[in-house]
């Protein structure tokens, strides 16, 4: 689960949101919708400390953390629209880097887990390719596989289906539903209301729920 309390974020003098509260149970999928520029991407960046916030606490299954606590970065996975894959590393190495560096997994254990994840996501053949050799849908799934390699409790996706065809969109939906079965809490920013309806349990409408200033 994740419970966000009293989260406030400003860029300089410009308040993006104030005292934002949001809770998700394990296995729940929340669609986050709202107009461009309202603060959706900013919200998920503050969950790991990628963007500093002015105030707030984040409660996970194992405790309550002040927003910005570095421990959150290993527990909450963010998956961005532009994938952020490391371009100079093969797919398999994209998956094993963080588990080895952050979780101190052995090379063989990290490799074994990475191969299992790639197989689950239909990417076994792509393990030794570089990101530039992948299609958009494959890159998106590698981004998801890389996040899953860290065994996150929470996954937040930023527009996971933008630019994907129907088949790739369906694969992403399947991945999310499988993770739901495993009890992962997922937060999905999307402008695709049809996708939101197909995958999410609830909708968080930024324009309605968020206070400014
Ligand atoms: N690093 C930054 N410095 C200053 N202002 C920023 C920064 N990042 C975002 N903003 C501003 O914060 C507001 C919210 O941006 P954000 O990217 O969170 O919007 P969004 O809801 O994700 O929009 P979209 O649907 O277009 O992706 C915007 O006005 C944006 O210009
Ligand atoms: Mg955004």
CSV table of N, CA and C in Angstrom, one decimal, residues 75-177:
chain,number,residue,atom,x,y,z
A,75,UNK,N,12.1,1.5,-3.2
A,75,UNK,CA,10.8,0.9,-3.0
A,75,UNK,C,9.7,1.3,-4.0
A,76,UNK,N,9.8,2.5,-4.5
A,76,UNK,CA,8.9,3.0,-5.5
A,76,UNK,C,9.5,3.1,-6.8
A,77,UNK,N,9.0,2.4,-7.8
A,77,UNK,CA,9.6,2.5,-9.2
A,77,UNK,C,8.8,3.5,-10.0
A,78,UNK,N,9.5,4.3,-10.7
A,78,UNK,CA,8.9,5.2,-11.7
A,78,UNK,C,9.3,4.8,-13.1
A,79,UNK,N,8.3,4.8,-14.0
A,79,UNK,CA,8.5,4.4,-15.3
A,79,UNK,C,8.0,5.5,-16.2
A,80,UNK,N,9.0,6.2,-16.9
A,80,UNK,CA,8.7,7.4,-17.6
A,80,UNK,C,8.4,7.1,-19.1
A,81,UNK,N,7.8,8.1,-19.7
A,81,UNK,CA,7.4,8.0,-21.1
A,81,UNK,C,8.6,7.8,-22.0
A,82,UNK,N,9.7,8.5,-21.7
A,82,UNK,CA,10.8,8.3,-22.6
A,82,UNK,C,11.7,7.2,-22.2
A,83,UNK,N,11.2,6.3,-21.4
A,83,UNK,CA,11.9,5.0,-21.0
A,83,UNK,C,13.1,5.2,-20.1
A,84,UNK,N,14.0,6.2,-20.5
A,84,UNK,CA,15.2,6.4,-19.7
A,84,UNK,C,16.1,5.2,-19.6
A,85,UNK,N,16.1,4.4,-20.7
A,85,UNK,CA,17.0,3.2,-20.7
A,85,UNK,C,18.4,3.7,-20.9
A,86,UNK,N,19.4,3.0,-20.4
A,86,UNK,CA,20.8,3.4,-20.5
A,86,UNK,C,21.2,3.0,-22.0
A,87,UNK,N,21.5,4.0,-22.8
A,87,UNK,CA,21.7,3.7,-24.3
A,87,UNK,C,22.9,2.8,-24.6
A,88,UNK,N,23.9,2.9,-23.7
A,88,UNK,CA,25.2,2.2,-23.9
A,88,UNK,C,25.2,0.9,-23.3
A,89,UNK,N,24.1,0.4,-22.8
A,89,UNK,CA,24.1,-0.9,-22.2
A,89,UNK,C,23.1,-1.8,-22.8
A,90,UNK,N,23.4,-3.1,-22.9
A,90,UNK,CA,22.5,-4.1,-23.5
A,90,UNK,C,21.2,-4.2,-22.5
A,91,UNK,N,20.2,-4.7,-23.1
A,91,UNK,CA,18.9,-4.8,-22.4
A,91,UNK,C,19.2,-5.5,-21.0
A,92,UNK,N,19.9,-6.6,-21.1
A,92,UNK,CA,20.1,-7.4,-19.8
A,92,UNK,C,20.8,-6.6,-18.8
A,93,UNK,N,21.8,-5.8,-19.2
A,93,UNK,CA,22.6,-5.0,-18.3
A,93,UNK,C,21.8,-3.8,-17.8
A,94,UNK,N,20.8,-3.3,-18.6
A,94,UNK,CA,19.9,-2.3,-18.1
A,94,UNK,C,19.1,-2.8,-16.9
A,95,UNK,N,18.8,-4.2,-16.9
A,95,UNK,CA,18.0,-4.7,-15.8
A,95,UNK,C,18.8,-5.1,-14.6
A,96,UNK,N,20.1,-5.4,-14.8
A,96,UNK,CA,20.9,-5.9,-13.6
A,96,UNK,C,21.6,-4.8,-12.9
A,97,UNK,N,21.8,-3.6,-13.5
A,97,UNK,CA,22.6,-2.6,-12.9
A,97,UNK,C,22.1,-2.2,-11.5
A,98,UNK,N,20.9,-1.8,-11.4
A,98,UNK,CA,20.4,-1.3,-10.1
A,98,UNK,C,20.4,-2.4,-9.0
A,99,UNK,N,19.9,-3.6,-9.3
A,99,UNK,CA,19.9,-4.6,-8.3
A,99,UNK,C,21.3,-4.9,-7.8
A,100,UNK,N,22.3,-4.9,-8.7
A,100,UNK,CA,23.7,-5.1,-8.3
A,100,UNK,C,24.2,-4.0,-7.4
A,101,UNK,N,24.0,-2.8,-7.9
A,101,UNK,CA,24.6,-1.6,-7.2
A,101,UNK,C,23.8,-1.3,-5.9
A,102,UNK,N,22.5,-1.3,-6.0
A,102,UNK,CA,21.7,-0.8,-4.9
A,102,UNK,C,21.4,-1.9,-3.9
A,103,UNK,N,21.0,-3.1,-4.5
A,103,UNK,CA,20.6,-4.2,-3.6
A,103,UNK,C,21.8,-5.2,-3.4
A,104,UNK,N,22.9,-4.9,-4.0
A,104,UNK,CA,24.1,-5.7,-3.8
A,104,UNK,C,23.9,-7.2,-4.2
A,105,UNK,N,23.0,-7.4,-5.2
A,105,UNK,CA,22.8,-8.8,-5.7
A,105,UNK,C,24.1,-9.2,-6.4
A,106,UNK,N,24.3,-10.6,-6.4
A,106,UNK,CA,25.5,-11.1,-7.1
A,106,UNK,C,25.1,-11.0,-8.6
A,107,UNK,N,26.2,-11.1,-9.4
A,107,UNK,CA,26.0,-11.0,-10.9
A,107,UNK,C,25.1,-12.1,-11.4
A,108,UNK,N,25.4,-13.3,-10.8
A,108,UNK,CA,24.6,-14.5,-11.4
A,108,UNK,C,23.1,-14.4,-10.9
A,109,UNK,N,22.9,-14.0,-9.7
A,109,UNK,CA,21.5,-13.9,-9.2
A,109,UNK,C,20.7,-12.8,-10.0
A,110,UNK,N,21.4,-11.7,-10.2
A,110,UNK,CA,20.8,-10.6,-10.9
A,110,UNK,C,20.5,-11.0,-12.4
A,111,UNK,N,21.4,-11.7,-13.0
A,111,UNK,CA,21.2,-12.1,-14.3
A,111,UNK,C,20.1,-13.1,-14.4
A,112,UNK,N,20.0,-14.1,-13.5
A,112,UNK,CA,19.0,-15.1,-13.5
A,112,UNK,C,17.6,-14.4,-13.4
A,113,UNK,N,17.5,-13.5,-12.5
A,113,UNK,CA,16.2,-12.8,-12.3
A,113,UNK,C,15.8,-12.0,-13.5
A,114,UNK,N,16.8,-11.3,-14.1
A,114,UNK,CA,16.6,-10.5,-15.3
A,114,UNK,C,16.1,-11.4,-16.4
A,115,UNK,N,16.7,-12.5,-16.6
A,115,UNK,CA,16.3,-13.4,-17.7
A,115,UNK,C,14.8,-13.9,-17.5
A,116,UNK,N,14.5,-14.2,-16.2
A,116,UNK,CA,13.1,-14.6,-16.0
A,116,UNK,C,12.1,-13.5,-16.3
A,117,UNK,N,12.5,-12.2,-15.9
A,117,UNK,CA,11.6,-11.1,-16.2
A,117,UNK,C,11.5,-10.9,-17.7
A,118,UNK,N,12.6,-11.0,-18.4
A,118,UNK,CA,12.5,-10.8,-19.8
A,118,UNK,C,11.6,-11.8,-20.5
A,119,UNK,N,11.7,-13.1,-20.0
A,119,UNK,CA,10.9,-14.1,-20.5
A,119,UNK,C,9.4,-13.8,-20.3
A,120,UNK,N,9.1,-13.4,-19.0
A,120,UNK,CA,7.7,-13.1,-18.7
A,120,UNK,C,7.1,-12.0,-19.6
A,121,UNK,N,8.0,-11.1,-20.0
A,121,UNK,CA,7.5,-9.9,-20.8
A,121,UNK,C,7.7,-10.1,-22.3
A,122,UNK,N,8.1,-11.4,-22.6
A,122,UNK,CA,8.2,-11.7,-24.1
A,122,UNK,C,9.4,-11.0,-24.7
A,123,UNK,N,10.5,-10.9,-23.9
A,123,UNK,CA,11.7,-10.1,-24.4
A,123,UNK,C,12.9,-11.0,-24.4
A,124,UNK,N,12.8,-12.3,-24.3
A,124,UNK,CA,14.0,-13.1,-24.2
A,124,UNK,C,15.0,-12.9,-25.4
A,125,UNK,N,14.4,-12.7,-26.6
A,125,UNK,CA,15.2,-12.6,-27.8
A,125,UNK,C,16.0,-11.2,-27.8
A,126,UNK,N,15.5,-10.3,-27.0
A,126,UNK,CA,16.1,-8.9,-27.0
A,126,UNK,C,17.2,-8.7,-26.0
A,127,UNK,N,17.5,-9.8,-25.2
A,127,UNK,CA,18.4,-9.6,-24.0
A,127,UNK,C,19.7,-8.9,-24.4
A,128,UNK,N,20.3,-9.3,-25.5
A,128,UNK,CA,21.6,-8.8,-25.9
A,128,UNK,C,21.6,-7.7,-26.9
A,129,UNK,N,20.4,-7.1,-27.1
A,129,UNK,CA,20.3,-5.9,-28.0
A,129,UNK,C,20.5,-4.6,-27.1
A,130,UNK,N,20.9,-3.6,-27.9
A,130,UNK,CA,21.0,-2.2,-27.2
A,130,UNK,C,19.6,-1.5,-27.4
A,131,UNK,N,19.3,-0.6,-26.6
A,131,UNK,CA,18.0,0.1,-26.7
A,131,UNK,C,17.7,0.6,-28.1
A,132,UNK,N,18.7,1.2,-28.8
A,132,UNK,CA,18.4,1.7,-30.1
A,132,UNK,C,17.9,0.6,-31.1
A,133,UNK,N,18.1,-0.6,-30.8
A,133,UNK,CA,17.7,-1.7,-31.7
A,133,UNK,C,16.3,-2.2,-31.3
A,134,UNK,N,15.6,-1.6,-30.4
A,134,UNK,CA,14.3,-2.0,-30.0
A,134,UNK,C,13.2,-1.2,-30.6
A,135,UNK,N,12.0,-1.7,-30.7
A,135,UNK,CA,10.8,-1.0,-31.1
A,135,UNK,C,10.3,-0.2,-29.9
A,136,UNK,N,9.4,0.7,-30.1
A,136,UNK,CA,8.9,1.5,-29.0
A,136,UNK,C,8.2,0.7,-27.9
A,137,UNK,N,7.4,-0.3,-28.4
A,137,UNK,CA,6.7,-1.2,-27.4
A,137,UNK,C,7.7,-2.0,-26.6
A,138,UNK,N,8.7,-2.5,-27.3
A,138,UNK,CA,9.8,-3.3,-26.6
A,138,UNK,C,10.5,-2.4,-25.6
A,139,UNK,N,10.8,-1.2,-26.0
A,139,UNK,CA,11.5,-0.3,-25.0
A,139,UNK,C,10.6,-0.1,-23.8
A,140,UNK,N,9.3,0.1,-24.0
A,140,UNK,CA,8.4,0.3,-22.9
A,140,UNK,C,8.4,-0.9,-21.9
A,141,UNK,N,8.4,-2.1,-22.5
A,141,UNK,CA,8.4,-3.3,-21.7
A,141,UNK,C,9.8,-3.5,-21.0
A,142,UNK,N,10.9,-3.1,-21.7
A,142,UNK,CA,12.2,-3.2,-21.0
A,142,UNK,C,12.2,-2.2,-19.8
A,143,UNK,N,11.6,-1.1,-20.0
A,143,UNK,CA,11.5,-0.1,-18.9
A,143,UNK,C,10.7,-0.7,-17.7
A,144,UNK,N,9.7,-1.4,-18.0
A,144,UNK,CA,8.9,-2.0,-17.0
A,144,UNK,C,9.7,-3.2,-16.3
A,145,UNK,N,10.3,-4.0,-17.2
A,145,UNK,CA,11.2,-5.1,-16.6
A,145,UNK,C,12.3,-4.6,-15.7
A,146,UNK,N,12.9,-3.5,-16.1
A,146,UNK,CA,14.0,-2.9,-15.3
A,146,UNK,C,13.4,-2.5,-14.0
A,147,UNK,N,12.2,-1.9,-14.0
A,147,UNK,CA,11.6,-1.4,-12.7
A,147,UNK,C,11.3,-2.7,-11.8
A,148,UNK,N,10.8,-3.7,-12.5
A,148,UNK,CA,10.4,-4.9,-11.7
A,148,UNK,C,11.6,-5.6,-11.1
A,149,UNK,N,12.8,-5.5,-11.7
A,149,UNK,CA,14.0,-6.1,-11.2
A,149,UNK,C,14.3,-5.7,-9.8
A,150,UNK,N,13.8,-4.5,-9.4
A,150,UNK,CA,14.1,-4.0,-8.0
A,150,UNK,C,13.0,-4.5,-7.0
A,151,UNK,N,12.1,-5.3,-7.5
A,151,UNK,CA,11.0,-5.8,-6.6
A,151,UNK,C,10.3,-4.6,-5.9
A,152,UNK,N,9.8,-3.7,-6.6
A,152,UNK,CA,9.2,-2.5,-6.0
A,152,UNK,C,7.8,-2.9,-5.4
A,153,UNK,N,7.5,-2.1,-4.3
A,153,UNK,CA,6.1,-2.3,-3.7
A,153,UNK,C,5.1,-1.5,-4.4
A,154,UNK,N,5.6,-0.4,-5.1
A,154,UNK,CA,4.7,0.5,-5.7
A,154,UNK,C,5.3,0.8,-7.1
A,155,UNK,N,4.5,0.9,-8.1
A,155,UNK,CA,5.0,1.3,-9.5
A,155,UNK,C,4.1,2.5,-9.9
A,156,UNK,N,4.8,3.5,-10.4
A,156,UNK,CA,4.1,4.7,-11.0
A,156,UNK,C,4.5,4.8,-12.4
A,157,UNK,N,3.5,4.8,-13.3
A,157,UNK,CA,3.8,4.9,-14.8
A,157,UNK,C,3.4,6.3,-15.3
A,158,UNK,N,4.2,6.9,-16.1
A,158,UNK,CA,3.9,8.2,-16.7
A,158,UNK,C,3.5,7.9,-18.2
A,159,UNK,N,2.2,7.9,-18.5
A,159,UNK,CA,1.7,7.8,-19.9
A,159,UNK,C,2.3,6.5,-20.5
A,160,UNK,N,2.0,5.3,-19.9
A,160,UNK,CA,2.7,4.1,-20.4
A,160,UNK,C,2.3,3.6,-21.8
A,161,UNK,N,1.2,4.1,-22.3
A,161,UNK,CA,0.7,3.6,-23.6
A,161,UNK,C,0.9,4.7,-24.7
A,162,UNK,N,1.4,5.8,-24.4
A,162,UNK,CA,1.5,6.9,-25.4
A,162,UNK,C,2.4,6.4,-26.5
A,163,UNK,N,1.9,6.5,-27.7
A,163,UNK,CA,2.8,6.1,-28.9
A,163,UNK,C,2.8,4.6,-29.1
A,164,UNK,N,2.0,3.8,-28.3
A,164,UNK,CA,2.0,2.4,-28.6
A,164,UNK,C,0.8,2.0,-29.4
A,165,UNK,N,1.0,0.9,-30.2
A,165,UNK,CA,-0.1,0.4,-31.0
A,165,UNK,C,-1.0,-0.4,-30.1
A,166,UNK,N,-2.1,-0.9,-30.7
A,166,UNK,CA,-3.1,-1.6,-29.9
A,166,UNK,C,-2.6,-2.9,-29.2
A,167,UNK,N,-1.7,-3.6,-30.0
A,167,UNK,CA,-1.2,-4.8,-29.4
A,167,UNK,C,-0.2,-4.6,-28.3
A,168,UNK,N,0.6,-3.6,-28.4
A,168,UNK,CA,1.6,-3.2,-27.3
A,168,UNK,C,0.8,-2.7,-26.1
A,169,UNK,N,-0.2,-1.9,-26.4
A,169,UNK,CA,-1.0,-1.3,-25.3
A,169,UNK,C,-1.7,-2.5,-24.5
A,170,UNK,N,-2.1,-3.5,-25.3
A,170,UNK,CA,-2.7,-4.6,-24.6
A,170,UNK,C,-1.7,-5.4,-23.8
A,171,UNK,N,-0.5,-5.5,-24.3
A,171,UNK,CA,0.6,-6.2,-23.5
A,171,UNK,C,0.9,-5.4,-22.2
A,172,UNK,N,0.9,-4.1,-22.3
A,172,UNK,CA,1.1,-3.3,-21.1
A,172,UNK,C,0.0,-3.5,-20.1
A,173,UNK,N,-1.2,-3.5,-20.6
A,173,UNK,CA,-2.4,-3.8,-19.7
A,173,UNK,C,-2.3,-5.1,-19.0
A,174,UNK,N,-1.9,-6.2,-19.8
A,174,UNK,CA,-1.7,-7.5,-19.2
A,174,UNK,C,-0.7,-7.5,-18.1
A,175,UNK,N,0.5,-6.8,-18.4
A,175,UNK,CA,1.5,-6.8,-17.4
A,175,UNK,C,1.0,-6.1,-16.1
A,176,UNK,N,0.2,-5.0,-16.2
A,176,UNK,CA,-0.3,-4.4,-15.1
A,176,UNK,C,-1.3,-5.3,-14.3
A,177,UNK,N,-2.1,-6.0,-15.0
A,177,UNK,CA,-3.1,-6.9,-14.4
A,177,UNK,C,-2.4,-8.0,-13.6
